Short mmCIF file of C-alpha atoms and ligand atoms in Angstrom, two decimals:
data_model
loop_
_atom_site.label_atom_id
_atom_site.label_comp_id
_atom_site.label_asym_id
_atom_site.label_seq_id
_atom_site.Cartn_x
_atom_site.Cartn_y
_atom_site.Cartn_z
CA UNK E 1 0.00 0.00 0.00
CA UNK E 2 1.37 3.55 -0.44
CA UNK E 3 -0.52 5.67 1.74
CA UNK E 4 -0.57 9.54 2.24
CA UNK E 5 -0.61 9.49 5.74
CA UNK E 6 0.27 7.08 8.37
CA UNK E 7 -1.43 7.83 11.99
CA UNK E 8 -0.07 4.63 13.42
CA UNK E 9 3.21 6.93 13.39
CA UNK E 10 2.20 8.75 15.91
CA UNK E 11 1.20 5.46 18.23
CA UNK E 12 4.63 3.98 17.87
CA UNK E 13 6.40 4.44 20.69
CA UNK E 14 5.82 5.42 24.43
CA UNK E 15 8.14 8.13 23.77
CA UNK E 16 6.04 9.64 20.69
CA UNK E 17 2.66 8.79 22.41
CA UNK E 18 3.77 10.79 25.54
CA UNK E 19 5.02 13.57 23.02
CA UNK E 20 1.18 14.24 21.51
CA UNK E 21 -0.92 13.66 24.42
CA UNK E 22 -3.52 15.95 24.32
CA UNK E 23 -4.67 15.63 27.92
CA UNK E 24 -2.63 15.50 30.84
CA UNK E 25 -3.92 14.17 34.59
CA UNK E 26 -1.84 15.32 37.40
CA UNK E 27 -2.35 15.50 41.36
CA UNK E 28 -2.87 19.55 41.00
CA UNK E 29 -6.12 18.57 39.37
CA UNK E 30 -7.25 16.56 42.67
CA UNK E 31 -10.04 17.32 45.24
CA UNK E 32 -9.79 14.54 47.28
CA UNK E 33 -13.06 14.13 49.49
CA UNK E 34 -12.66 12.84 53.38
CA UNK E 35 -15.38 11.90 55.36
CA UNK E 36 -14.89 12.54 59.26
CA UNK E 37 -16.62 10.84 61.95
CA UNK E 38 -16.44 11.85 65.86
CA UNK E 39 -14.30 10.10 68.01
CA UNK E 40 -10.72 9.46 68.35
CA UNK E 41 -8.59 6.85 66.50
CA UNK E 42 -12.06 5.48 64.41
CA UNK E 43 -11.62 3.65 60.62
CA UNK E 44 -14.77 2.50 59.32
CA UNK E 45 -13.99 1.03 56.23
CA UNK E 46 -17.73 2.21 53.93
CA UNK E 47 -19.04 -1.28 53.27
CA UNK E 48 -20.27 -0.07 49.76
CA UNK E 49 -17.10 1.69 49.22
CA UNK E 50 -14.58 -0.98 49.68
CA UNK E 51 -11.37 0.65 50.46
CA UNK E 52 -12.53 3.81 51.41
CA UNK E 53 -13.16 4.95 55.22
CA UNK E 54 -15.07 7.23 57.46
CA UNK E 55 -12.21 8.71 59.73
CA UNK E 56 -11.86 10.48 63.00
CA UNK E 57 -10.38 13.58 62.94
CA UNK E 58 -7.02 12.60 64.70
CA UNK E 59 -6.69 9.92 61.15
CA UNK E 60 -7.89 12.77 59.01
CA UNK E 61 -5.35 15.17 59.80
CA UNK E 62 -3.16 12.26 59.79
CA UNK E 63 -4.34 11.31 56.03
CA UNK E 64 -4.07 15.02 54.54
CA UNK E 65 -0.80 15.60 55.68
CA UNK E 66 0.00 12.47 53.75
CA UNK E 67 -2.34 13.57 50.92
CA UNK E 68 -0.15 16.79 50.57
CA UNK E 69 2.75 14.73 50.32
CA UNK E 70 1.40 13.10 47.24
CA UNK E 71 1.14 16.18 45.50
CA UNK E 72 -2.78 16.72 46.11
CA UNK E 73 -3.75 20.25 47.35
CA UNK E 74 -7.55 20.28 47.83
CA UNK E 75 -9.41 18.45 49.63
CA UNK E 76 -13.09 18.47 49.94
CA UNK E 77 -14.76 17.82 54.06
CA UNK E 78 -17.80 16.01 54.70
CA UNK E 79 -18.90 15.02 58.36
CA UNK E 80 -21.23 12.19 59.95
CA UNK E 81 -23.55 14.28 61.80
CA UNK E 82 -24.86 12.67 65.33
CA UNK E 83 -28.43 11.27 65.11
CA UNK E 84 -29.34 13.10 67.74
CA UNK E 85 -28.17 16.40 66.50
CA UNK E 86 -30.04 16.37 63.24
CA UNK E 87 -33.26 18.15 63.36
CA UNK E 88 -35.51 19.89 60.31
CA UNK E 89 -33.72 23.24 60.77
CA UNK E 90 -30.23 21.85 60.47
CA UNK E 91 -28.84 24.10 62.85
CA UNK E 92 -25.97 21.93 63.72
CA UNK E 93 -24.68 23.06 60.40
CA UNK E 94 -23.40 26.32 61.47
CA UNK E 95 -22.63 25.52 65.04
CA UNK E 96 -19.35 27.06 65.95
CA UNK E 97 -18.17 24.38 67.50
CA UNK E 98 -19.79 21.57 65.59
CA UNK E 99 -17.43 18.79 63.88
CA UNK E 100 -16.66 20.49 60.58
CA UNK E 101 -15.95 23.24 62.36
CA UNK E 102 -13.43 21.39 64.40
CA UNK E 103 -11.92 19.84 61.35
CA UNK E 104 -11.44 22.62 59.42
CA UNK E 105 -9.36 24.29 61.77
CA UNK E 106 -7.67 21.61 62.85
CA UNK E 107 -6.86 20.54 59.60
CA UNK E 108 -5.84 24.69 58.58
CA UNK E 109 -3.19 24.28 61.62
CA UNK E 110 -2.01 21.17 60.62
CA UNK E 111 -1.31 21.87 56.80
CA UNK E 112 -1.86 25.88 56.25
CA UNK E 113 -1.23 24.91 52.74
CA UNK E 114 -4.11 22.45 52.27
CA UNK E 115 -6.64 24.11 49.72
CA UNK E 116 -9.95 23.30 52.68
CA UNK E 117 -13.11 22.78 50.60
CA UNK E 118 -16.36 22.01 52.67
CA UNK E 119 -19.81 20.64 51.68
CA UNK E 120 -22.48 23.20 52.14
CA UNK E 121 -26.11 21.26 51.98
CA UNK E 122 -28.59 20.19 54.91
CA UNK E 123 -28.44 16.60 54.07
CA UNK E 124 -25.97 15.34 56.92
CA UNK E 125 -28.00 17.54 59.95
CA UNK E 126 -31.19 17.30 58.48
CA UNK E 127 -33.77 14.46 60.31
CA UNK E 128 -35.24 14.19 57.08
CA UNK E 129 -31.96 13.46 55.29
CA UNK E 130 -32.92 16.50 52.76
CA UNK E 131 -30.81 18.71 51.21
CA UNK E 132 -33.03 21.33 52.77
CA UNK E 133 -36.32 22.39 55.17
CA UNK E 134 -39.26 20.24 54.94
CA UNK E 135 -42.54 21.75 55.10
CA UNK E 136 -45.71 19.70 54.82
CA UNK E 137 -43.61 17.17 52.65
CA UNK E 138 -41.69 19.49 50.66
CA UNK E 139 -38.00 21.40 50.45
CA UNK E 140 -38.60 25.07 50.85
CA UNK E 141 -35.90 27.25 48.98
CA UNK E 142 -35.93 30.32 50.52
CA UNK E 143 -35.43 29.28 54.03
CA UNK E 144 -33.35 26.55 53.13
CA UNK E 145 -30.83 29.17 51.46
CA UNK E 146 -31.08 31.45 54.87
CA UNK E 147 -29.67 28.12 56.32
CA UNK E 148 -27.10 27.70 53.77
CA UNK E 149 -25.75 31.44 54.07
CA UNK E 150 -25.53 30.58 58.10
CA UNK E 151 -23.31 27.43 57.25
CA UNK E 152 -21.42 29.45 54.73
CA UNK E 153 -20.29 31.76 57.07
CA UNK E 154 -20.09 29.80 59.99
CA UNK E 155 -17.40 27.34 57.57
CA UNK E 156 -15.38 30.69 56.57
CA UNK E 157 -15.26 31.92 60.57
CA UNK E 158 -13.38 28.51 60.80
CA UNK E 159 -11.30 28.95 57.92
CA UNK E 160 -12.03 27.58 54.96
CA UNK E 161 -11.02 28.39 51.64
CA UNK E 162 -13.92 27.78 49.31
CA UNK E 163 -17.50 26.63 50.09
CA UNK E 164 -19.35 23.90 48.07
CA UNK E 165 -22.77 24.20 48.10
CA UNK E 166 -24.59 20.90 46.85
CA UNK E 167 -28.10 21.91 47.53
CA UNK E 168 -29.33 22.65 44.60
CA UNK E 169 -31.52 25.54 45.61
CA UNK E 170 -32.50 28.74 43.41
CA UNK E 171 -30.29 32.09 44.44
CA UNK E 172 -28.26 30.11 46.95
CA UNK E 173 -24.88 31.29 45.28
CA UNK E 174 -25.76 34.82 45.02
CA UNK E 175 -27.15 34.57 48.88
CA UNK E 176 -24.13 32.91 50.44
CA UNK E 177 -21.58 35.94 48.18
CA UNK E 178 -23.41 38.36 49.79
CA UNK E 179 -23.69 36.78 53.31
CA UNK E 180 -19.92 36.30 53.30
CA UNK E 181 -19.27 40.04 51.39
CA UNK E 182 -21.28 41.35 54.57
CA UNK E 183 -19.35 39.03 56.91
CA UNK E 184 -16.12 40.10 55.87
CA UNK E 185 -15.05 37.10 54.04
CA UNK E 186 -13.94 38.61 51.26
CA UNK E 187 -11.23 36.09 50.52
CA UNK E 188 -13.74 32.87 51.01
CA UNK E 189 -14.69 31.16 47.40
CA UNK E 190 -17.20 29.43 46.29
CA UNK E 191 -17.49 26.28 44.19
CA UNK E 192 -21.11 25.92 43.17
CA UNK E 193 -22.51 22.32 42.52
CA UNK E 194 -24.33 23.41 39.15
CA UNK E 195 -25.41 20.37 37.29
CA UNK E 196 -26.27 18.43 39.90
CA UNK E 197 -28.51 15.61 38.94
CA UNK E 198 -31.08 13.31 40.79
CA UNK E 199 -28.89 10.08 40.30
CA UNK E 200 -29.06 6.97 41.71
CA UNK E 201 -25.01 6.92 41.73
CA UNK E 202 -25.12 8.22 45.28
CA UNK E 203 -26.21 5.77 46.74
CA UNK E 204 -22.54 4.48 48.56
CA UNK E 205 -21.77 8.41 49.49
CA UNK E 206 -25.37 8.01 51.15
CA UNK E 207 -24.33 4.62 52.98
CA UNK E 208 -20.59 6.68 54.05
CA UNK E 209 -22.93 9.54 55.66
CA UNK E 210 -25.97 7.77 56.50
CA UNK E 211 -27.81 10.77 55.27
CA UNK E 212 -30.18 8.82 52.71
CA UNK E 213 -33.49 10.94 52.54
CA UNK E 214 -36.29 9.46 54.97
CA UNK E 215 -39.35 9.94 52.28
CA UNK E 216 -39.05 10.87 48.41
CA UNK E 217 -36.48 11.25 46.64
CA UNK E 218 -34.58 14.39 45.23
CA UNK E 219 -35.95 15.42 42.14
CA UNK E 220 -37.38 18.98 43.03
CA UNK E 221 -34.11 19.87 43.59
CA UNK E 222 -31.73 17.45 41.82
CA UNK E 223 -31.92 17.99 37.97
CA UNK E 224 -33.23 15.69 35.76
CA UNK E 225 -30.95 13.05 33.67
CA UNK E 226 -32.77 13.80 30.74
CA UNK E 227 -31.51 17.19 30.57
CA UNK E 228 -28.78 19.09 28.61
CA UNK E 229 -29.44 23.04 28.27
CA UNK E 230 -30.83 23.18 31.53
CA UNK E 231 -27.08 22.30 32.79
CA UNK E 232 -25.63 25.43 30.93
CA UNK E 233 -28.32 27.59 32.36
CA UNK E 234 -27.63 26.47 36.10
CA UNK E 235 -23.87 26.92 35.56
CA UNK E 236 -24.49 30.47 33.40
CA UNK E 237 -26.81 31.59 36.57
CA UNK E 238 -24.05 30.39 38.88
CA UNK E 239 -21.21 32.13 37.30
CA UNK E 240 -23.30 35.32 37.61
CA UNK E 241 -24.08 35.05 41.32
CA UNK E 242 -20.67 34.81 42.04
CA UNK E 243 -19.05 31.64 41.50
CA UNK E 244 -15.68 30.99 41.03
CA UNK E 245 -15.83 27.27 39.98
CA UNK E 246 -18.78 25.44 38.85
CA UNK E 247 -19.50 21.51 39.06
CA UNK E 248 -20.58 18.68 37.11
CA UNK E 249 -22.31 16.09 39.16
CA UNK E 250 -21.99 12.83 38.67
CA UNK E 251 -18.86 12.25 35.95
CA UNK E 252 -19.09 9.62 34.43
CA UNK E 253 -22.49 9.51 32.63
CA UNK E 254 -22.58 12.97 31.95
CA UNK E 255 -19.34 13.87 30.08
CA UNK E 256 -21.49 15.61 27.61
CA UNK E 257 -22.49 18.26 30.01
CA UNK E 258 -19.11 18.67 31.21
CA UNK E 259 -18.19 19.25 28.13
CA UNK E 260 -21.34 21.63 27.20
CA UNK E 261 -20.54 23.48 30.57
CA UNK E 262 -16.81 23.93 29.91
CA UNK E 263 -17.66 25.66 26.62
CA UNK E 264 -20.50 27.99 27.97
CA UNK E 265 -18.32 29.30 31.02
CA UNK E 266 -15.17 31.70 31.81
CA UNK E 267 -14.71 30.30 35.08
CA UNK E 268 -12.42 26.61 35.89
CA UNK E 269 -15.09 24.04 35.76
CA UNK E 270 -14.53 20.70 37.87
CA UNK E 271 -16.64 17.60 38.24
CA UNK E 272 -17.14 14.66 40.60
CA UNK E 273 -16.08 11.39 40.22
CA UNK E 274 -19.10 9.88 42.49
CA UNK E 275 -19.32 7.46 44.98
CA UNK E 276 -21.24 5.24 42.42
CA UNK E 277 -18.51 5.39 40.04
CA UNK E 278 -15.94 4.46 42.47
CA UNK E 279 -17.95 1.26 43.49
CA UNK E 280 -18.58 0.18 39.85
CA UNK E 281 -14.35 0.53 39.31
CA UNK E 282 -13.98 -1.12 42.78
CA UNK E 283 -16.62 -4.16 42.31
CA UNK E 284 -15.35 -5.10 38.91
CA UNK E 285 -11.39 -5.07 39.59
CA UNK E 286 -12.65 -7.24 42.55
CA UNK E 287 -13.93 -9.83 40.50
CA UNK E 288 -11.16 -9.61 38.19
CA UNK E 289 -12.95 -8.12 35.80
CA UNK E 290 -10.74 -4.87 34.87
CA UNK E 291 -7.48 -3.76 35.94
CA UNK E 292 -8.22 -1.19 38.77
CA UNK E 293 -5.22 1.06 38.31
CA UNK E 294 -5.82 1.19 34.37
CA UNK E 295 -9.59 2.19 35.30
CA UNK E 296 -8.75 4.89 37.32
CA UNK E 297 -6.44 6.80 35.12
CA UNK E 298 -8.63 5.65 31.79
CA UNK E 299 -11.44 7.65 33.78
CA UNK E 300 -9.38 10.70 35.36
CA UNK E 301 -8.03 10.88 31.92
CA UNK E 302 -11.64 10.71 30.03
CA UNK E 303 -12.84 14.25 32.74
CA UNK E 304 -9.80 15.84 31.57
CA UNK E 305 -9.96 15.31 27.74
CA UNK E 306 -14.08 15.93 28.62
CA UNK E 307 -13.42 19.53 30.01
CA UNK E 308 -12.51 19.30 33.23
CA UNK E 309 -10.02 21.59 35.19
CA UNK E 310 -10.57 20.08 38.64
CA UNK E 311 -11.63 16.41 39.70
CA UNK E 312 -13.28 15.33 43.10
CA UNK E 313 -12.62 11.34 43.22
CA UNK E 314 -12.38 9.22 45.69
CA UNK E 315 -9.26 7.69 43.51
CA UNK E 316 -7.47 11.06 44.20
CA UNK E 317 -4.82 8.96 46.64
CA UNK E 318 -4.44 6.34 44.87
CA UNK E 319 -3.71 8.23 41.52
CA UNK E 320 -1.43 10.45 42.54
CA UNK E 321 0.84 7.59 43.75
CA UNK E 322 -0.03 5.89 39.98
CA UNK E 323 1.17 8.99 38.76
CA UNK E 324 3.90 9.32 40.95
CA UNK E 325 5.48 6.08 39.81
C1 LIG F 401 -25.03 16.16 49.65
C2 LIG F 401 -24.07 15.53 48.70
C3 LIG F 401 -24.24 14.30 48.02
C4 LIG F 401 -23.03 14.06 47.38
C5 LIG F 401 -22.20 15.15 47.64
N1 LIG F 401 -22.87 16.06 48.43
C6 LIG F 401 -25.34 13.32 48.03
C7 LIG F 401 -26.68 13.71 47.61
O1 LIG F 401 -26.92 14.76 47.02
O2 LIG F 401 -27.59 12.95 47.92
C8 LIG F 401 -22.71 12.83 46.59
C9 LIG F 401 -21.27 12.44 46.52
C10 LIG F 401 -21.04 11.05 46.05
O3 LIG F 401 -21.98 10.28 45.74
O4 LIG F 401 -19.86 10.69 45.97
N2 LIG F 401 -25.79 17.20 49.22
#
């Protein structure tokens, strides 16, 4: 055969191949989530996430100093809120001395350097497991984002860089800019979860927290799969209430919005590699049926060619020492 051109040349060798990568995955892209339970010197491994754990905070600071030694800079704090503290205000949310609270400072002493991201959303404190106030069987907005401006706030009086609110309420990013403008935070960001959608790829994060919602489901809040536009319009809306990064939520079965979203926005744009998605990786390289390490970076790699600028995964450890090697 004489052919014009050859692509295969370009495939030859790992030398060439690493030459024209288009896409590039390294630790500086993490956000490496940590869930943090009371207590002192507490594991639990999350039976639905095998190989990931529920720590106390003693392990966690523990964990991120080691995290920052991997090369990962961000990392993203969820607690395990007390039964008995969760009520349908959520007031434990913005209690100054409440768990996250505690962890972010004690994780600010302990590595200044740490990027601190925090969950903002009702779910963990709320008796209903909502991301917001029930009323007669439904999630009010507008109180629910009064709530969310307190938690704001009460996460940047403990030092935090950059607040994530999940909630998926209307005017909550505007609400908490303003409530931390008037507060004085003027150096506090916020990393809006846009495109959040009603999935049923939660479900192990759900298990980790135990903060699965009591009746319903979230669909008057969560977006719906089916949608596209609707993703640029919540990120659009974001970006002009004051965000500084918007999310994609879940990652893997919605690289399409990520992609949508990266083109519609001047802001970074990250997305999260879900609980779900980690399972699915985990469960199959259990049985043999993949090659874990190759899954990972195959999928870090596929958010990155997709769009993304910043990744939350639960692989974020165990990547950077792939990377690393
Ligand atoms: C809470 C929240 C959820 C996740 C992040 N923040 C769960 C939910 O909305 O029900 C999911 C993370 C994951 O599945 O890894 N608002």
């Amino acid at each position: 055969m004489i052919l014009q051109r050859r692509n295969r040349i370009l495939r030859a060798t790992p030398a060439i191949r690493a030459m024209v990568a288009e896409t590039i995955v390294t630790p500086n892209d993490f956000i490496a989530p940590l869930f943090i339970d009371e207590g002192e010197n507490i594991k639990t491994e999350i039976a639905s996430m095998p190989g990931y754990y529920r720590n106390s905070l003693d392990i966690t600071v523990k964990e991120v100093k080691e995290l920052w030694s991997l090369g990962i800079k961000c990392v993203l704090l969820f607690i395990k809120c007390k039964d008995e503290l969760k009520d349908n205000t959520g007031k434990e949310a913005w209690n100054k001395n409440g768990l996250m609270q505690r962890s972010i400072k004690a994780i600010k002493d302990a590595v200044p350097e740490m990027y601190v991201m925090t969950d903002v959303a009702l779910d963990p404190y709320s008796s209903y497991g909502h991301d917001g106030i029930v009323e007669n069987g439904e999630i009010i907005n507008d109180p629910t984002v009064e709530a969310l401006v307190k938690m704001s706030i009460s996460h940047a009086e403990a030092g935090v860089d950059m607040v994530a609110p999940s909630d998926m309420m209307d005017g909550r990013i505007g609400a908490i800019r303003a409530g931390l403008e008037q507060s004085n935070f003027t150096k506090t960001g916020i990393m809006a979860y846009s495109a959040k959608y009603a999935s049923c790829f939660y479900g192990p994060f759900r298990d980790a927290l135990e903060s699965a919602p009591g009746f319903g489901d979230k669909k008057t809040y969560q977006m719906d799969p089916a949608n596209r536009t609707e993703a640029v319009k919540e990120a659009i809306m974001d970006v002009e209430e004051g965000a500084d990064i918007v999310m994609v939520k879940p990652g893997l079965p919605y690289l399409d919005i990520l992609r949508d979203v990266k083109n519609a926005v001047d802001v970074p744009v990250s997305v999260y590699n879900i609980s779900g998605e980690y399972a699915m990786i985990k469960a199959a390289a259990q049985r043999g049926w993949i090659n874990e390490d190759k899954a990972i970076i195959e999928t870090l790699t596929s958010f990155k060619r997709a769009g993304a600028d910043l990744i939350a995964t639960y692989f974020a450890k165990d990547a950077a020492k792939l990377l690393g090697q």
